[in-house]
mmCIF file of C-alpha atoms in Angstrom:
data_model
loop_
_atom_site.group_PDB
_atom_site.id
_atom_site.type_symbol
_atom_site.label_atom_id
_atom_site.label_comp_id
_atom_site.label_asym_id
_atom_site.label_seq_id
_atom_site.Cartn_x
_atom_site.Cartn_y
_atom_site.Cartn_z
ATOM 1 C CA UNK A 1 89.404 27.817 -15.281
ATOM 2 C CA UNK A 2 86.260 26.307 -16.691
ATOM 3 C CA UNK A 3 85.217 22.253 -16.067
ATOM 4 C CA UNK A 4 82.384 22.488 -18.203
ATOM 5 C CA UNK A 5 80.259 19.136 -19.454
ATOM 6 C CA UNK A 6 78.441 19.719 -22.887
ATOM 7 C CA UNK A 7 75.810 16.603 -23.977
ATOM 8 C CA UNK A 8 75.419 16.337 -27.273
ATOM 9 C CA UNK A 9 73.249 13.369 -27.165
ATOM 10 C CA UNK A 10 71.277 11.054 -24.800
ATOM 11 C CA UNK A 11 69.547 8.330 -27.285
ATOM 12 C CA UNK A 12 70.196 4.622 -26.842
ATOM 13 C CA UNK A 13 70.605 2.148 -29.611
ATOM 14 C CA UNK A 14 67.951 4.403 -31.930
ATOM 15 C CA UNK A 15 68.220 7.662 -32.436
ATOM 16 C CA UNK A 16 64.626 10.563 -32.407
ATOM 17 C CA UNK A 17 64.227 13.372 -33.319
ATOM 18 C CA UNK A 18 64.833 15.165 -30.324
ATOM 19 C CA UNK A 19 67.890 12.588 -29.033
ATOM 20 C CA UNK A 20 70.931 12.194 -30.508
ATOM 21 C CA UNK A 21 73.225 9.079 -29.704
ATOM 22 C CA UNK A 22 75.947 9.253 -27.211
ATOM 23 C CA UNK A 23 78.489 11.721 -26.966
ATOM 24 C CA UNK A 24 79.972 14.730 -24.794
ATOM 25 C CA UNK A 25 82.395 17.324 -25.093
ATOM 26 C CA UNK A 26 84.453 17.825 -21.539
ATOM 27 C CA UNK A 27 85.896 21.167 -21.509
ATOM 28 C CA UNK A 28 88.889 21.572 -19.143
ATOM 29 C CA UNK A 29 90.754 25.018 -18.905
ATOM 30 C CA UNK A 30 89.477 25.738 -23.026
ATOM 31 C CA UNK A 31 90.302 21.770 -24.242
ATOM 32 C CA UNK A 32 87.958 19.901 -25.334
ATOM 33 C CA UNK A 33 88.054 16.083 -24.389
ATOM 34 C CA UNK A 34 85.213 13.809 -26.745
ATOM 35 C CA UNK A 35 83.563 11.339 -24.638
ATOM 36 C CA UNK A 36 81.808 8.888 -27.302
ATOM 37 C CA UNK A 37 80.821 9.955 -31.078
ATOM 38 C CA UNK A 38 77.389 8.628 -32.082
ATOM 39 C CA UNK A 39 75.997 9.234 -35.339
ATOM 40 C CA UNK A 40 75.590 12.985 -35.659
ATOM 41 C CA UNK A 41 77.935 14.443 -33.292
ATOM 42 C CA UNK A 42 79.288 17.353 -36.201
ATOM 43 C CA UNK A 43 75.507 18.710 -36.121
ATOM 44 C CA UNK A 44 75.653 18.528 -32.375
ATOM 45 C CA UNK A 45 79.226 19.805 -32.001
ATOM 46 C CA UNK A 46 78.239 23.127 -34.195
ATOM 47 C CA UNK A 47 75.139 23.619 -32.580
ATOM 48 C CA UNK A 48 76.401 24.011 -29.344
ATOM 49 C CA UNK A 49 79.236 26.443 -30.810
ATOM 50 C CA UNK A 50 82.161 24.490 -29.773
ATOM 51 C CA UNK A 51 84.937 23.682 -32.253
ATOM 52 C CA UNK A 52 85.542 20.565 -34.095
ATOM 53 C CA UNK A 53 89.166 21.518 -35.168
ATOM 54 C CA UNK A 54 89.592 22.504 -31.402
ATOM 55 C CA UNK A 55 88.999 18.632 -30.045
ATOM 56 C CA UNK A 56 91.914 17.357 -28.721
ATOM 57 C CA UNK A 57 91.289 13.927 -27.564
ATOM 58 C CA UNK A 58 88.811 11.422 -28.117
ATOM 59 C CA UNK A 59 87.716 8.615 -25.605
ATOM 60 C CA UNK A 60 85.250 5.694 -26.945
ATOM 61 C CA UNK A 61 84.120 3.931 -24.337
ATOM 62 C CA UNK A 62 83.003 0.755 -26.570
ATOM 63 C CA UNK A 63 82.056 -0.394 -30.076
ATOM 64 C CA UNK A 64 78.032 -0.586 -30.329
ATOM 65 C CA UNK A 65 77.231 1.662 -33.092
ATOM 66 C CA UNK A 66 75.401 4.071 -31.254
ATOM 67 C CA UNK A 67 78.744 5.309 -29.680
ATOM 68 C CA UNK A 68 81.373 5.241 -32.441
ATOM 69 C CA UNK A 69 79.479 5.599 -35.549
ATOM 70 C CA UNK A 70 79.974 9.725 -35.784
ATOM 71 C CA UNK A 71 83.690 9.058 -35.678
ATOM 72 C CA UNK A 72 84.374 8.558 -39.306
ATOM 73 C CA UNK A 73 82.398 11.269 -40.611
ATOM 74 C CA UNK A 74 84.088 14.136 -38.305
ATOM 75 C CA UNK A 75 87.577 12.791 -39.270
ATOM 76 C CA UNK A 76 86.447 13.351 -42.559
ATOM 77 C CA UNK A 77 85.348 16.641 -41.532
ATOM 78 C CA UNK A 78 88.316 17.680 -39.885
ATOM 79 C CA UNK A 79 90.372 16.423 -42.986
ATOM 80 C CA UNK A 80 88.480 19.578 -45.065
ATOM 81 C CA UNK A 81 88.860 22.037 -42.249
ATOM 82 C CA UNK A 82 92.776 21.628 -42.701
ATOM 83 C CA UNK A 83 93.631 20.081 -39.417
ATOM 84 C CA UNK A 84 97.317 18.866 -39.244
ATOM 85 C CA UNK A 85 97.756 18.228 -36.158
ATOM 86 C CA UNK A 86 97.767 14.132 -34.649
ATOM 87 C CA UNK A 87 94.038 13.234 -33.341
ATOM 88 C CA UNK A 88 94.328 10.730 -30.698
ATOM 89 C CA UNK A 89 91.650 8.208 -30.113
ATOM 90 C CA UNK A 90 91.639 6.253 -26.736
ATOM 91 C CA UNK A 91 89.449 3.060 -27.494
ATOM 92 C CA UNK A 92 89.206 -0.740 -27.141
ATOM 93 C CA UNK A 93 91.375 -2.839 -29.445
ATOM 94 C CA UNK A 94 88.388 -3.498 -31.471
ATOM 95 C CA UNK A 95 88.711 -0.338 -32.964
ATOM 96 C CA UNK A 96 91.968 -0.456 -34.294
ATOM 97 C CA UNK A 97 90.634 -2.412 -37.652
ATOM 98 C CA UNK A 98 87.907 -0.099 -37.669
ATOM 99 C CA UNK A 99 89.660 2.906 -38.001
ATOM 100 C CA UNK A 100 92.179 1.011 -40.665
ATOM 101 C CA UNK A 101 89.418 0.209 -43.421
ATOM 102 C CA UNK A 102 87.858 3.661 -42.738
ATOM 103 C CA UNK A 103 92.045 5.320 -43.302
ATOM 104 C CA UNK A 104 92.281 2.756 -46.663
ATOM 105 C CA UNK A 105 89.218 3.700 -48.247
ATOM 106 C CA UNK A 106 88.736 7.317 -47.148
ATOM 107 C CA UNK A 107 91.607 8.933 -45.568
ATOM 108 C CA UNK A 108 93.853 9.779 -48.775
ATOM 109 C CA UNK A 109 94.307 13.365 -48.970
ATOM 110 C CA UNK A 110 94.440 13.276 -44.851
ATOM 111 C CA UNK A 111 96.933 15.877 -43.627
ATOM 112 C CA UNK A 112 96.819 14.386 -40.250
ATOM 113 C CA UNK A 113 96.758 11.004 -38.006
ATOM 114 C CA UNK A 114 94.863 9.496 -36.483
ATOM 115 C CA UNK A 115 96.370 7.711 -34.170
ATOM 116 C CA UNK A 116 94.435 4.899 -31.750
ATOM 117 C CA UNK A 117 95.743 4.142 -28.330
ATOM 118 C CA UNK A 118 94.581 0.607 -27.163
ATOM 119 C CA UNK A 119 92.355 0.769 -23.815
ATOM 120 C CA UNK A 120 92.828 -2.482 -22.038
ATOM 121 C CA UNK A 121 92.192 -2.609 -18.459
ATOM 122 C CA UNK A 122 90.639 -5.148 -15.475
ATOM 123 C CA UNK A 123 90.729 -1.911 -12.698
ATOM 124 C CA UNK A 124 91.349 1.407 -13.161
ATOM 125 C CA UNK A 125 94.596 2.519 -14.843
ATOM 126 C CA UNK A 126 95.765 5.966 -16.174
ATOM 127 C CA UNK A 127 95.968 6.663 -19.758
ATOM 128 C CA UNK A 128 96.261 9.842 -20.308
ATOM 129 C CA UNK A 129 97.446 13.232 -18.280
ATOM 130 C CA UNK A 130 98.034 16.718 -19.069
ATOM 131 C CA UNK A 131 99.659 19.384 -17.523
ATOM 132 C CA UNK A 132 96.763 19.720 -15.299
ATOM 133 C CA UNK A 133 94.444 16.668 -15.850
ATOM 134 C CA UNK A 134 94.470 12.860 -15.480
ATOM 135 C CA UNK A 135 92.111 10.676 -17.005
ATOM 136 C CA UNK A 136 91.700 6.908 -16.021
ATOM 137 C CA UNK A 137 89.965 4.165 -17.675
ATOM 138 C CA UNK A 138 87.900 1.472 -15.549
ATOM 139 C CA UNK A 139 85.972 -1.571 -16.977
ATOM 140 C CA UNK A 140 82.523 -1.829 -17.330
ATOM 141 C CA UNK A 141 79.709 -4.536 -17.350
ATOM 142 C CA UNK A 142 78.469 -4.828 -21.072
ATOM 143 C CA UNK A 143 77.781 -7.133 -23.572
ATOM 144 C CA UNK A 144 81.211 -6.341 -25.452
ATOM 145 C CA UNK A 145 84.696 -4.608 -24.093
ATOM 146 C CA UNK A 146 83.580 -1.573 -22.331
ATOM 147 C CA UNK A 147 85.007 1.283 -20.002
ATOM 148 C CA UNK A 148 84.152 4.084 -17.864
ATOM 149 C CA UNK A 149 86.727 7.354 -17.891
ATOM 150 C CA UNK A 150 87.393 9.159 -14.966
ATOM 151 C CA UNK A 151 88.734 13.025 -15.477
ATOM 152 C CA UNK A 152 90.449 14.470 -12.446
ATOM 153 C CA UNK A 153 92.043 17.673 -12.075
ATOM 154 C CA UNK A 154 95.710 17.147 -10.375
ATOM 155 C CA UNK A 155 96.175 18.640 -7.065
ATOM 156 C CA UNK A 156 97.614 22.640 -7.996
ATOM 157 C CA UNK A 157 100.671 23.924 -6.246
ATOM 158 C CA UNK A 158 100.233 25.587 -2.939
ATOM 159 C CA UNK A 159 99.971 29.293 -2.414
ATOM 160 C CA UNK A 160 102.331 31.100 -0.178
ATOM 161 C CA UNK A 161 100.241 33.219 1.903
ATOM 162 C CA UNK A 162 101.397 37.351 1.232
ATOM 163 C CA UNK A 163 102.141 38.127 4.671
ATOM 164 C CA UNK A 164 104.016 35.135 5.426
ATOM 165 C CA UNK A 165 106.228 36.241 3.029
ATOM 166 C CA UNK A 166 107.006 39.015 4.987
ATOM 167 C CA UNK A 167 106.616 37.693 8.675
ATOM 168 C CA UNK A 168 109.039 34.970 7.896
ATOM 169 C CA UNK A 169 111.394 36.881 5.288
ATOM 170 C CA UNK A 170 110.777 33.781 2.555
ATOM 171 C CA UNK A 171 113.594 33.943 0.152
ATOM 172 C CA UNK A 172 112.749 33.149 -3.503
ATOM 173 C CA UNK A 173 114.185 29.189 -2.768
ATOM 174 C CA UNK A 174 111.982 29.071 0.533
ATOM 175 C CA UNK A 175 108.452 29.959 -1.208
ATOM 176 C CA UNK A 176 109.288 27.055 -4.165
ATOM 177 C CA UNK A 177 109.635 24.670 -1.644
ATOM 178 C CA UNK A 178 106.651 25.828 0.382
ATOM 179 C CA UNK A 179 104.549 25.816 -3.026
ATOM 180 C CA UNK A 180 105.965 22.465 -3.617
ATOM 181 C CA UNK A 181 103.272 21.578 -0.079
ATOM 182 C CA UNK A 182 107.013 20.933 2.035
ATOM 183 C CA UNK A 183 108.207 22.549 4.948
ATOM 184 C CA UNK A 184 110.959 24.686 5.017
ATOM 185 C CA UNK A 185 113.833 24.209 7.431
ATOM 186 C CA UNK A 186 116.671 26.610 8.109
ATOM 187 C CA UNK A 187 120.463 25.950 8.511
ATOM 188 C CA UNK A 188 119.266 27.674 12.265
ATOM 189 C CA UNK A 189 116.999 24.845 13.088
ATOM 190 C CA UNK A 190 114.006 26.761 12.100
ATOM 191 C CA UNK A 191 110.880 25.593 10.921
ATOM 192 C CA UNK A 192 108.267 27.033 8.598
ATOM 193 C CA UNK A 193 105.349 25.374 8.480
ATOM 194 C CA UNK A 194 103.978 24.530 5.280
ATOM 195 C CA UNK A 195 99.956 24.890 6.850
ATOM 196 C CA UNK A 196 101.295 28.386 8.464
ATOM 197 C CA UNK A 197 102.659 29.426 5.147
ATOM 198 C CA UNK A 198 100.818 27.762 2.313
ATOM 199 C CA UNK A 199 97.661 27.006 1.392
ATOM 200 C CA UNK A 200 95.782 24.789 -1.527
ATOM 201 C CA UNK A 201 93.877 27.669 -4.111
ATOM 202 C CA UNK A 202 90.825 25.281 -4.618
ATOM 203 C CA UNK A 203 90.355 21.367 -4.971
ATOM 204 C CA UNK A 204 90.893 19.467 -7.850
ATOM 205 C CA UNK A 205 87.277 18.991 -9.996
ATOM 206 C CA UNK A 206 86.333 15.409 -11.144
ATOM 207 C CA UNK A 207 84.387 13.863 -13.672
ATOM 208 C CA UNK A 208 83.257 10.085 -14.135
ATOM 209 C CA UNK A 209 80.975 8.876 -17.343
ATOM 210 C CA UNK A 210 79.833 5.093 -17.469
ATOM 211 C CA UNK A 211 78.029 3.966 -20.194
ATOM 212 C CA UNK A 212 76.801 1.583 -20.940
ATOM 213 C CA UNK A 213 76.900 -0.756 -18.208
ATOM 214 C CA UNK A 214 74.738 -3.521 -15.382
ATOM 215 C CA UNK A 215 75.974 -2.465 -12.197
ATOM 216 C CA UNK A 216 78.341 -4.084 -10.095
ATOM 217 C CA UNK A 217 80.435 -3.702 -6.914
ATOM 218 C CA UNK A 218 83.251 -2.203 -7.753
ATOM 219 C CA UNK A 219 82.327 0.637 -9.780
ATOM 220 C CA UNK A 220 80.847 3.160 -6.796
ATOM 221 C CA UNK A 221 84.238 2.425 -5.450
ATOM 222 C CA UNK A 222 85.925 2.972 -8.773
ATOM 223 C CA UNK A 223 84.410 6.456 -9.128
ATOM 224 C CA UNK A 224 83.867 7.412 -5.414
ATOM 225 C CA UNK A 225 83.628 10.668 -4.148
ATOM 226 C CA UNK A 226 83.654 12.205 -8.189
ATOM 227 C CA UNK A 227 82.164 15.877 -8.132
ATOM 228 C CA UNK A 228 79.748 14.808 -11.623
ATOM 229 C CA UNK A 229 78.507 11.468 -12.238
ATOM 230 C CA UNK A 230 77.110 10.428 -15.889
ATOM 231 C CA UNK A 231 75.639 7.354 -15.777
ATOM 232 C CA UNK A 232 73.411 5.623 -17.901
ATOM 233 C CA UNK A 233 69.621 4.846 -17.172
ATOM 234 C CA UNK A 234 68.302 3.531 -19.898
ATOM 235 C CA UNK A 235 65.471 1.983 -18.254
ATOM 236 C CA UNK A 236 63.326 3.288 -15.618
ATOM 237 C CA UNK A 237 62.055 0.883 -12.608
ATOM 238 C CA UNK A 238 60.386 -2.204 -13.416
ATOM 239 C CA UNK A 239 62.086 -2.731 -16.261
ATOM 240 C CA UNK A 240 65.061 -4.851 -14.456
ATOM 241 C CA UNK A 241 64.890 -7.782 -16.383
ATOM 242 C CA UNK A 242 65.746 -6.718 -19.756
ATOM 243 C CA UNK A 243 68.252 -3.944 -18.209
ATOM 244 C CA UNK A 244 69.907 -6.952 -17.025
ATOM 245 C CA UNK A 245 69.432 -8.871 -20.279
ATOM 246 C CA UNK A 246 71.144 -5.979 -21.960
ATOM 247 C CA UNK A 247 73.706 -4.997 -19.841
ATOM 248 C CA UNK A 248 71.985 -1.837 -18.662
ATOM 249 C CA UNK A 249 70.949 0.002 -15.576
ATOM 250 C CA UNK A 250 67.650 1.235 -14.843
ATOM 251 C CA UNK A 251 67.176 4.484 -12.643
ATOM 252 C CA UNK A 252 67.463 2.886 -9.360
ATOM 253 C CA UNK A 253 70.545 1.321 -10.391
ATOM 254 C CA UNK A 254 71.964 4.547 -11.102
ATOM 255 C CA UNK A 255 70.558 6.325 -8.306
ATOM 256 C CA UNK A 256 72.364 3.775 -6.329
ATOM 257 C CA UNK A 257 76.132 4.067 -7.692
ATOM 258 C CA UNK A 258 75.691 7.605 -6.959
ATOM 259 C CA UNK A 259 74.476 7.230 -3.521
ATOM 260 C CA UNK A 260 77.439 4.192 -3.166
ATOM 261 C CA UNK A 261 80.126 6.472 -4.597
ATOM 262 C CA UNK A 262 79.356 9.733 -2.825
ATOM 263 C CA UNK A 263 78.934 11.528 -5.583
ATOM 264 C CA UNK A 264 78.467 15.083 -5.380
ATOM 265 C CA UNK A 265 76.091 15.172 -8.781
ATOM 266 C CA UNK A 266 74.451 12.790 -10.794
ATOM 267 C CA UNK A 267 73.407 13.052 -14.812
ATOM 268 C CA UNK A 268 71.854 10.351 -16.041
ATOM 269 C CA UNK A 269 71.228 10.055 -20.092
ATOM 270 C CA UNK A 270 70.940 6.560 -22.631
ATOM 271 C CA UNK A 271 67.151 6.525 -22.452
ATOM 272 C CA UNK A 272 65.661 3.686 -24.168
ATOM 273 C CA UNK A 273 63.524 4.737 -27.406
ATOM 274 C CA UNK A 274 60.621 2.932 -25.468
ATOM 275 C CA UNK A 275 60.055 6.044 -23.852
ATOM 276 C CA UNK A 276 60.398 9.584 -25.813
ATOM 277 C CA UNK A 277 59.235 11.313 -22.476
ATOM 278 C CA UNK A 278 61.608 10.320 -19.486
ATOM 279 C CA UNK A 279 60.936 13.156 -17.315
ATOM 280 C CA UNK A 280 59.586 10.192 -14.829
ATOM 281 C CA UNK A 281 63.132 8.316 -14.945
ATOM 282 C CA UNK A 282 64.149 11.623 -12.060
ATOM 283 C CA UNK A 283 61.385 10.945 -9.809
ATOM 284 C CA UNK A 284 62.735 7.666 -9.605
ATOM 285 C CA UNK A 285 66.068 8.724 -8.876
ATOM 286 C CA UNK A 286 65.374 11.509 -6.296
ATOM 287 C CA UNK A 287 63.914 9.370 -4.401
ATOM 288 C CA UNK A 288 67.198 7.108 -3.883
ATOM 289 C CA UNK A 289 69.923 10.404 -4.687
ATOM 290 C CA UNK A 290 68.153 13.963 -4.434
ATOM 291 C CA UNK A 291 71.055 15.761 -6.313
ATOM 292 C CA UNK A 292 69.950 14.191 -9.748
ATOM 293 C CA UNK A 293 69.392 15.728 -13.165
ATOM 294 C CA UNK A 294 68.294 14.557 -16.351
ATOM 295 C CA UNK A 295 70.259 15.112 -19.134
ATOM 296 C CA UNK A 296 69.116 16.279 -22.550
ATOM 297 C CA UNK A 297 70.541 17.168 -25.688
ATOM 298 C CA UNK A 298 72.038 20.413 -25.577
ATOM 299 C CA UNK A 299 72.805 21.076 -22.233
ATOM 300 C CA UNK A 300 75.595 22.112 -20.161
ATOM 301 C CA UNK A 301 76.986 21.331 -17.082
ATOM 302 C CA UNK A 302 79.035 23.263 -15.093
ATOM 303 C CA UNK A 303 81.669 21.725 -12.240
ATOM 304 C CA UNK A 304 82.543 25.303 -10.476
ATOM 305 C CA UNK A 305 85.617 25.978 -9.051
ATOM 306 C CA UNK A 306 85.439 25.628 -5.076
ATOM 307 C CA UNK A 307 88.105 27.471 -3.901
ATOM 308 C CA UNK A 308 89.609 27.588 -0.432
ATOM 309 C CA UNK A 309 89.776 30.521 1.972
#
């Protein structure tokens, strides 16, 4: 049951040659979830072997070009590939318009929708679930309308443990209700326990990404205790005056949410074009949150499966 983070880019405003602009692929239990579509993201997307007809959902998180500009092009894309099926788009309100010029002037011939869902949110809100995910949408601190998404695997059914099935003699009702986490009571009086019965096969896997944003209070709470945090660092220390101009965070901001939050990881990515080496942004950071990486095109993260005993 892979939780598996793929970055396919982690340029700023301009892209180089060795940085795309923002965008992910989150791949939960073989779906893949877009996080952001900068300019570029097909390339990306077939370099790292995943596939664009296989995308189920995309989130934007705002509408600087750097983030959204990709979009158009890989509908287009997915138009000659022969999709059918409905692509839904999870962005601001903004982006509605957007995606209605692009649909008048290009989309004829389009076999399927695309269909935009209107993010709109002051504190964190659902917006999305599946069978075994849910994905919340928090506000950020940028120049425009911008939010964070939160993915969270939902808490799995319980195991019944094998030989309580045969120290207790658990009918077929009896272990349903003990998966369902309750406690089973007898016409007798008896109880079953669910903790002596039952147990939870491994906790629920989490993923936050926030970009771009300046900090502020309430997003360490917003995101706290998340197994990966990606969060932007655009600039690195000393730089806190035009981070804050901009509506960015430097390292030590980052650093900083992370340590707030609890996080269990930390990627930071969105490096500023000022610097085309940022291997120095993570000595900044490990000095405020030791379980840091830096992010680069390309790479994957894995969130493993922690299972319980």
């Amino acid at each position: 049951m892979n939780f598996t983070l793929n970055i396919l880019g982690t340029a700023s405003a301009l892209p180089m040659v060795n940085r795309y602009p923002s965008a992910q692929v989150l791949d939960v239990r073989g779906r893949l979830f877009l996080i952001d579509c900068g300019e570029g993201v097909q390339m990306q997307i077939r370099r790292q072997r995943l596939s664009i007809l296989k995308l189920d959902t995309v989130f934007i998180s705002h509408l600087h070009g750097d983030h959204v500009f990709g979009i158009f092009g890989l509908l287009s894309t997915m138009s000659m590939l022969g999709r059918t099926a409905p692509l839904h788009i999870y962005a601001p309100e903004a982006f509605r318009k957007a995606l209605s010029d692009f649909m008048a002037s290009f989309g004829d011939g389009f076999k399927f929708e695309p269909v935009h869902h209107a993010v709109s949110a002051d504190a964190p809100v659902k917006i999305f679930e599946t069978r075994s995910l849910d994905v919340t949408a928090f506000p950020l601190n940028h120049r425009i309308e911008t939010y964070g998404y939160l993915f969270r695997e939902k808490t799995p059914m319980k195991n019944v443990r094998k030989d309580a099935i045969s120290q207790f003699g658990l009918s077929l009702a009896e272990i349903g209700t003990l998966k369902r986490g309750e406690d089973v009571v007898r016409e007798d009086g008896t109880v079953i326990l669910n903790t002596e019965a039952a147990y939870q096969p491994y906790e629920p896997r989490s993923f936050a990404y926030c970009s771009d944003t300046a900090p502020f209070p309430e997003l360490s709470e917003w995101v706290k205790g998340v197994d990966l945090l990606y969060h932007e660092a655009t600039f690195p220390c000393g730089y806190e005056t035009l981070a804050q101009a901009t509506f960015h965070s430097t390292t030590r901001q980052a650093a900083e949410c992370a340590l707030q939050s609890g996080a269990r990881k930390l990627a930071v990515g969105h490096y500023s074009s000022r610097f085309p080496d940022a291997s120095f942004f993570l000595d900044e950071i490990k000095e405020i949150f030791p379980e840091a990486i830096l992010c680069h095109d390309g790479m994957v993260i894995d969130i493993p499966l922690k299972k319980f005993e």
